[in-house]
Tab-separated table of C-alpha atoms in Angstrom:
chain	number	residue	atom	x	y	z
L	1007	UNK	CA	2.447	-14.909	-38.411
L	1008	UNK	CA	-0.276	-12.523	-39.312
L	1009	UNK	CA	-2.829	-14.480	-36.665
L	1010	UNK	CA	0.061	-13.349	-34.342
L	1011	UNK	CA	0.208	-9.976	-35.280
L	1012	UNK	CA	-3.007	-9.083	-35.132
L	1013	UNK	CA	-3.646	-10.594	-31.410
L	1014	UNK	CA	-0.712	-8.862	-30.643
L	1015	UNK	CA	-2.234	-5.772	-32.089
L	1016	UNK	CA	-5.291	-5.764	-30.306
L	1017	UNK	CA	-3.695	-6.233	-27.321
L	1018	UNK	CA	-2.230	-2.898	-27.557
L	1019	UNK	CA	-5.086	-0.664	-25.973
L	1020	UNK	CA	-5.944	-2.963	-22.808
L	1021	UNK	CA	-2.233	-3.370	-22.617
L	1022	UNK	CA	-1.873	0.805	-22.027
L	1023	UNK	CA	-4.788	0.314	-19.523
L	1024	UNK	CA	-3.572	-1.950	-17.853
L	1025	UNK	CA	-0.380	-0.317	-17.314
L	1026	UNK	CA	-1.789	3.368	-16.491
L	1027	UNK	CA	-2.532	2.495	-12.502
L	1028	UNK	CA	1.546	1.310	-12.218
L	1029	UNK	CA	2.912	4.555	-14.110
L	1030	UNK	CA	0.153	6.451	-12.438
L	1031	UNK	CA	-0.263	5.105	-9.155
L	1032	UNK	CA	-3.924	3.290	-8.117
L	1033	UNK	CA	-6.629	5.165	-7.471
L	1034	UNK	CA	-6.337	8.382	-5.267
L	1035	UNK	CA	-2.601	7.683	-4.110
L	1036	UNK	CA	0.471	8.135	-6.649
L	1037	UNK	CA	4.199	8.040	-5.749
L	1038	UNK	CA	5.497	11.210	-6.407
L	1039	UNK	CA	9.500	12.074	-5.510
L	1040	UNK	CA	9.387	8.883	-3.040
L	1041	UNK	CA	6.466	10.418	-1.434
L	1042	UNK	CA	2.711	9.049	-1.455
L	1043	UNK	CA	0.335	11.611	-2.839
L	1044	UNK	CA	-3.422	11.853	-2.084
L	1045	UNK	CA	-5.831	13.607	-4.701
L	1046	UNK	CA	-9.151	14.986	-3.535
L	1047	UNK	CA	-9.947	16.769	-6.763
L	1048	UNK	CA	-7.546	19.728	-6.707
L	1049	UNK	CA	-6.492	19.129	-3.183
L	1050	UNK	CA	-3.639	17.160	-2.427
L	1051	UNK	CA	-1.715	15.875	0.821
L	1052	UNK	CA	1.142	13.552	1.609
L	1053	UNK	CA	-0.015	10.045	2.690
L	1054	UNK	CA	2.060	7.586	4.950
L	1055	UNK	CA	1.723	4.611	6.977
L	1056	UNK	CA	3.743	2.843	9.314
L	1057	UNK	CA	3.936	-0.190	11.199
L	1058	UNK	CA	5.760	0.769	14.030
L	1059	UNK	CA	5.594	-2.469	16.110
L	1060	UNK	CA	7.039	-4.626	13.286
L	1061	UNK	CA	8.660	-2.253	10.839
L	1062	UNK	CA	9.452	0.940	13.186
L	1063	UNK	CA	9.986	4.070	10.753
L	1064	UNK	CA	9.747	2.272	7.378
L	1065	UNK	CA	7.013	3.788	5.303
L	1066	UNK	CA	4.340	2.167	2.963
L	1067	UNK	CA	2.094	3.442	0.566
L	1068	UNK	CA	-0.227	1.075	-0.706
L	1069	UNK	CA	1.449	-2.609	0.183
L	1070	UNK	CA	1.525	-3.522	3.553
L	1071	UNK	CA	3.465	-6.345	4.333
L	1072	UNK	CA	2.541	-7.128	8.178
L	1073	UNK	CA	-0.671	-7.056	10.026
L	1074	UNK	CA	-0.674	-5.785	13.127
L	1075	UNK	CA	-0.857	-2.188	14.443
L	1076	UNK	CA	-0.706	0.488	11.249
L	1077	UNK	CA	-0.458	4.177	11.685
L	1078	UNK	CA	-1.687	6.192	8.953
L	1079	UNK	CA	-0.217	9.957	8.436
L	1080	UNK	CA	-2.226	12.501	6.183
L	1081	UNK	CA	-0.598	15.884	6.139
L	1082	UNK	CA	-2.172	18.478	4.193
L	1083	UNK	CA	-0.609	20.491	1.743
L	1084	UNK	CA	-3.295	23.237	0.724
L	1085	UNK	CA	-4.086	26.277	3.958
L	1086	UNK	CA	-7.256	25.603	3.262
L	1087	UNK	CA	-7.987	22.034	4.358
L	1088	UNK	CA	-7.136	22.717	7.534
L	1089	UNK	CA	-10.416	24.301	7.852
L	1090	UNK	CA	-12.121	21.701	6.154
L	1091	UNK	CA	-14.105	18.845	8.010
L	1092	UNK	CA	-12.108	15.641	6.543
L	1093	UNK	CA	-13.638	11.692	6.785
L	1094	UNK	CA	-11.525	8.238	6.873
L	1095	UNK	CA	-12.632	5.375	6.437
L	1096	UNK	CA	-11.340	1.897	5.774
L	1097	UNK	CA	-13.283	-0.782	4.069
L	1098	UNK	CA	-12.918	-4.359	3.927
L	1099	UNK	CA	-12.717	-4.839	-0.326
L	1100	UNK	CA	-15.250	-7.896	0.342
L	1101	UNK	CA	-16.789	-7.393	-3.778
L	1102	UNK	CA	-12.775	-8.052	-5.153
L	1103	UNK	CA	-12.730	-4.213	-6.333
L	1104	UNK	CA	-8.979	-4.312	-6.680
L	1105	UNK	CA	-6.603	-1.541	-7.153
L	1106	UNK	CA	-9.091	0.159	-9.673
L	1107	UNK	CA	-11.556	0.440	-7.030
L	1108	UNK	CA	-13.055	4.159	-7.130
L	1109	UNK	CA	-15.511	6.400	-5.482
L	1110	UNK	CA	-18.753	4.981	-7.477
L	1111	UNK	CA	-17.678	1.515	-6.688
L	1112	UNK	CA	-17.550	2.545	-2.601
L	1113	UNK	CA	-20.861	4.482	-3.082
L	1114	UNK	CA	-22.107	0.631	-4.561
L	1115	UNK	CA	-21.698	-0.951	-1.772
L	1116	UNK	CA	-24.812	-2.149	-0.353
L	1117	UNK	CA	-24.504	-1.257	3.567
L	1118	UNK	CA	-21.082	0.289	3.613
L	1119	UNK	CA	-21.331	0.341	7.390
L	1120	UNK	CA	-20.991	-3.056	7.472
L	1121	UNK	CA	-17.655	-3.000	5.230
L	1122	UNK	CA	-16.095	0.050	7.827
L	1123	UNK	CA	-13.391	-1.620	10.199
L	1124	UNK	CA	-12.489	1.924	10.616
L	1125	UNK	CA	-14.401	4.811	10.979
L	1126	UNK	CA	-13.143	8.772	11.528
L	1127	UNK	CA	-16.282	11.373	11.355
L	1128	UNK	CA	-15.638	14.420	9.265
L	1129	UNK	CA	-14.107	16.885	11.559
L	1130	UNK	CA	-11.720	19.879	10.978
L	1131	UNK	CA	-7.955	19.137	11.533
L	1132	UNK	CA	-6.328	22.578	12.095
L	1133	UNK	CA	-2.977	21.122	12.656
L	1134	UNK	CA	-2.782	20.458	9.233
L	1135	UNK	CA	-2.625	16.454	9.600
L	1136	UNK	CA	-4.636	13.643	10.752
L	1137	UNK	CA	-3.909	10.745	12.430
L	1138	UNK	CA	-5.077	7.459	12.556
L	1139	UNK	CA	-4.124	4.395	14.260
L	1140	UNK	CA	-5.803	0.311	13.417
L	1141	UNK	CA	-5.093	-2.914	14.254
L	1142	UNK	CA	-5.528	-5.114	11.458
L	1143	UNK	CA	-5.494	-8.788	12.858
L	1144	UNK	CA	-6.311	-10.756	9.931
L	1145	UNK	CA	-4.618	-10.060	6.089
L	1146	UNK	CA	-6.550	-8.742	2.800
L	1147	UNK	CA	-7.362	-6.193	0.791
L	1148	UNK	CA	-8.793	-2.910	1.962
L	1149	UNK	CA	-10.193	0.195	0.740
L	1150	UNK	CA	-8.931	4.012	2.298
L	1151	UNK	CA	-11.375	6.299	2.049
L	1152	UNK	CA	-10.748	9.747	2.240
L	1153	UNK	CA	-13.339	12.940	2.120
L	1154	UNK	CA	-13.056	16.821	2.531
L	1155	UNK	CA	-15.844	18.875	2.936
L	1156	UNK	CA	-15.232	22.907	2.083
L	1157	UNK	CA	-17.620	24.588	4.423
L	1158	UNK	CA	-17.654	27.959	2.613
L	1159	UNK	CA	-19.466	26.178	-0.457
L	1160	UNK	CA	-20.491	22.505	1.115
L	1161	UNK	CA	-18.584	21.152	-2.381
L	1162	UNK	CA	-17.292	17.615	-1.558
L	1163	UNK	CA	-13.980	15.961	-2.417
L	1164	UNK	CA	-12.413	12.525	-2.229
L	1165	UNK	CA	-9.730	10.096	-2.750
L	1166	UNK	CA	-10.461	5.942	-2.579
L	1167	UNK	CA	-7.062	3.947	-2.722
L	1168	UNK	CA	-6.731	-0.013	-2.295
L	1169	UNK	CA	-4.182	-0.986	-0.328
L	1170	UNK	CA	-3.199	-4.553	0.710
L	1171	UNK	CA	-2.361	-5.954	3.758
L	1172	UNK	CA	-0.146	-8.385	5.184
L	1173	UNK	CA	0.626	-10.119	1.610
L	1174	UNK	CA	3.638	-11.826	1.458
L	1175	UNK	CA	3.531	-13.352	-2.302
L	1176	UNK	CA	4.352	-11.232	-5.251
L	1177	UNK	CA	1.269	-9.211	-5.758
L	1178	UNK	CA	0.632	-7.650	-8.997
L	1179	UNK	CA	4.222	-8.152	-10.294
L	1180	UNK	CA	3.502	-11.536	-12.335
L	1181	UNK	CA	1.261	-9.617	-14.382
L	1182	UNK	CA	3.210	-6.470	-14.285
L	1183	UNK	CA	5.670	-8.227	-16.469
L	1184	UNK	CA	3.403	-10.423	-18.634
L	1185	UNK	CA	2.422	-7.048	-19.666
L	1186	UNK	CA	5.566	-5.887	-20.335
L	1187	UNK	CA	6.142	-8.978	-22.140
L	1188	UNK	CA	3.466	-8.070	-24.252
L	1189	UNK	CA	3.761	-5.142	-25.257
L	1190	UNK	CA	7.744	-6.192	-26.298
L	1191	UNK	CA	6.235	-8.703	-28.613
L	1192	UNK	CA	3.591	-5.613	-29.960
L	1193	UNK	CA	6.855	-3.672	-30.897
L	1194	UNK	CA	8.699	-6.296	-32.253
L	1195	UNK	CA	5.718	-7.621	-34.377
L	1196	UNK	CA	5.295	-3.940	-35.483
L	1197	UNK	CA	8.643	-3.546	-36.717
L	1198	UNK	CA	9.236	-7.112	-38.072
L	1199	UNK	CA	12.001	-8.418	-35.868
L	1200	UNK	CA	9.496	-11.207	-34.881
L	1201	UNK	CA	9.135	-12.130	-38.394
L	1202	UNK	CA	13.220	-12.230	-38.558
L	1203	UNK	CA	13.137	-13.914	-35.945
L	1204	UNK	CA	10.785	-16.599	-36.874
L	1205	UNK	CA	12.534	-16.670	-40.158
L	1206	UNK	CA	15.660	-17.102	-38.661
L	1207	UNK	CA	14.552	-19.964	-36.633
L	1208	UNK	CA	13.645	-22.098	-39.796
L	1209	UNK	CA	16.297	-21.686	-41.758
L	1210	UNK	CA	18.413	-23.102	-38.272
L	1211	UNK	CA	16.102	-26.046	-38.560
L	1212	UNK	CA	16.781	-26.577	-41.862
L	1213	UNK	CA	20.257	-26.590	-41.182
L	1214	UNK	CA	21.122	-22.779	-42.554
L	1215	UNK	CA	22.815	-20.100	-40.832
L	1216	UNK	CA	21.211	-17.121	-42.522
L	1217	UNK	CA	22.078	-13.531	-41.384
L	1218	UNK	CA	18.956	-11.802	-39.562
């Protein structure tokens, strides 16, 4: 029981890792009110995409479950980006970075180039939003890559997001509750209901009905 206990116990900090990037959202995109949020540093604008020829106006954040045509909707929510040159990119997640894939792991990437299925040069947007439009024809995973520029200082921001594509299985939700599972057994082991419960078990063998 005490073996148990303590495995249980030092399960308890990857556990809260692991969890973070679902209460959180992963990488630079979170769910916010039903809306998808991008973070560029302090900047932040409302991210959509649609697949119009299969799904008309549904929206998706980060799961895509068609390939196909995808529209991608970034409207700004700071004045101030619309004078700011702003890159896209899209990168085929070919080293299995995952949904804690993140700026230094894009800068890693040996010839990036040759990742890019999608490409949008900084430029200024001063409608406020940009608009992109790909055709993915084969399913995967896939990085968004997102950088701002602020001419007035030349500081940098961005926002890297994994999103997958065209994945009709269950995704991360296996492992979503194996966690929760987990961390159940943590609380229960902490509090001593497992070893009730354990207790409780025997005494059934043995033939007893005790009271837990």
């Amino acid at each position: 029981m005490k073996v148990l206990k303590d495995a249980l116990r030092n399960t308890a900090l990857p556990i809260a890792l692991l969890l973070s990037p679902w209460a959180y959202g992963h990488g630079g995109v979170v769910a916010e009110e039903d809306l998808c949020l991008l973070r560029m540093g302090f900047l932040q604008a409302h991210f959509t995409l649609y697949l119009p020829d299969t799904r008309g106006s549904d929206e998706f954040c980060e799961e895509v479950p068609d390939t196909g045509r995808a529209l991608f909707v970034v409207e700004y929510l700071h004045e101030m980006m619309k004078e700011m040159p702003i890159e896209f990119r899209i990168v085929r997640d070919d080293q299995g970075f995952g949904i804690f894939a993140n700026w230094d792991d894009v800068s890693s990437i040996p010839d990036l180039d040759a990742q890019t299925i999608f490409h949008r040069p900084l430029a200024p947007e001063p409608t406020g939003w940009v608009t992109v439009s790909h055709t993915f024809e084969d399913p995967g995973g896939f990085i968004g890559v997102v950088v701002a520029e602020n001419p007035a200082n030349g500081k940098v921001y961005n926002s890297v997001f994994y999103f997958e594509v065209g994945n009709a299985g269950y995704g991360y939700i296996p492992l979503f509750v194996a966690l929760i599972v987990a961390a159940q057994l943590l609380f229960f082991a902490n509090t001593g209901s497992l070893q009730k419960f354990f207790h409780w078990i025997r005494h059934r063998r043995r033939g007893q009905n005790p009271a837990i």
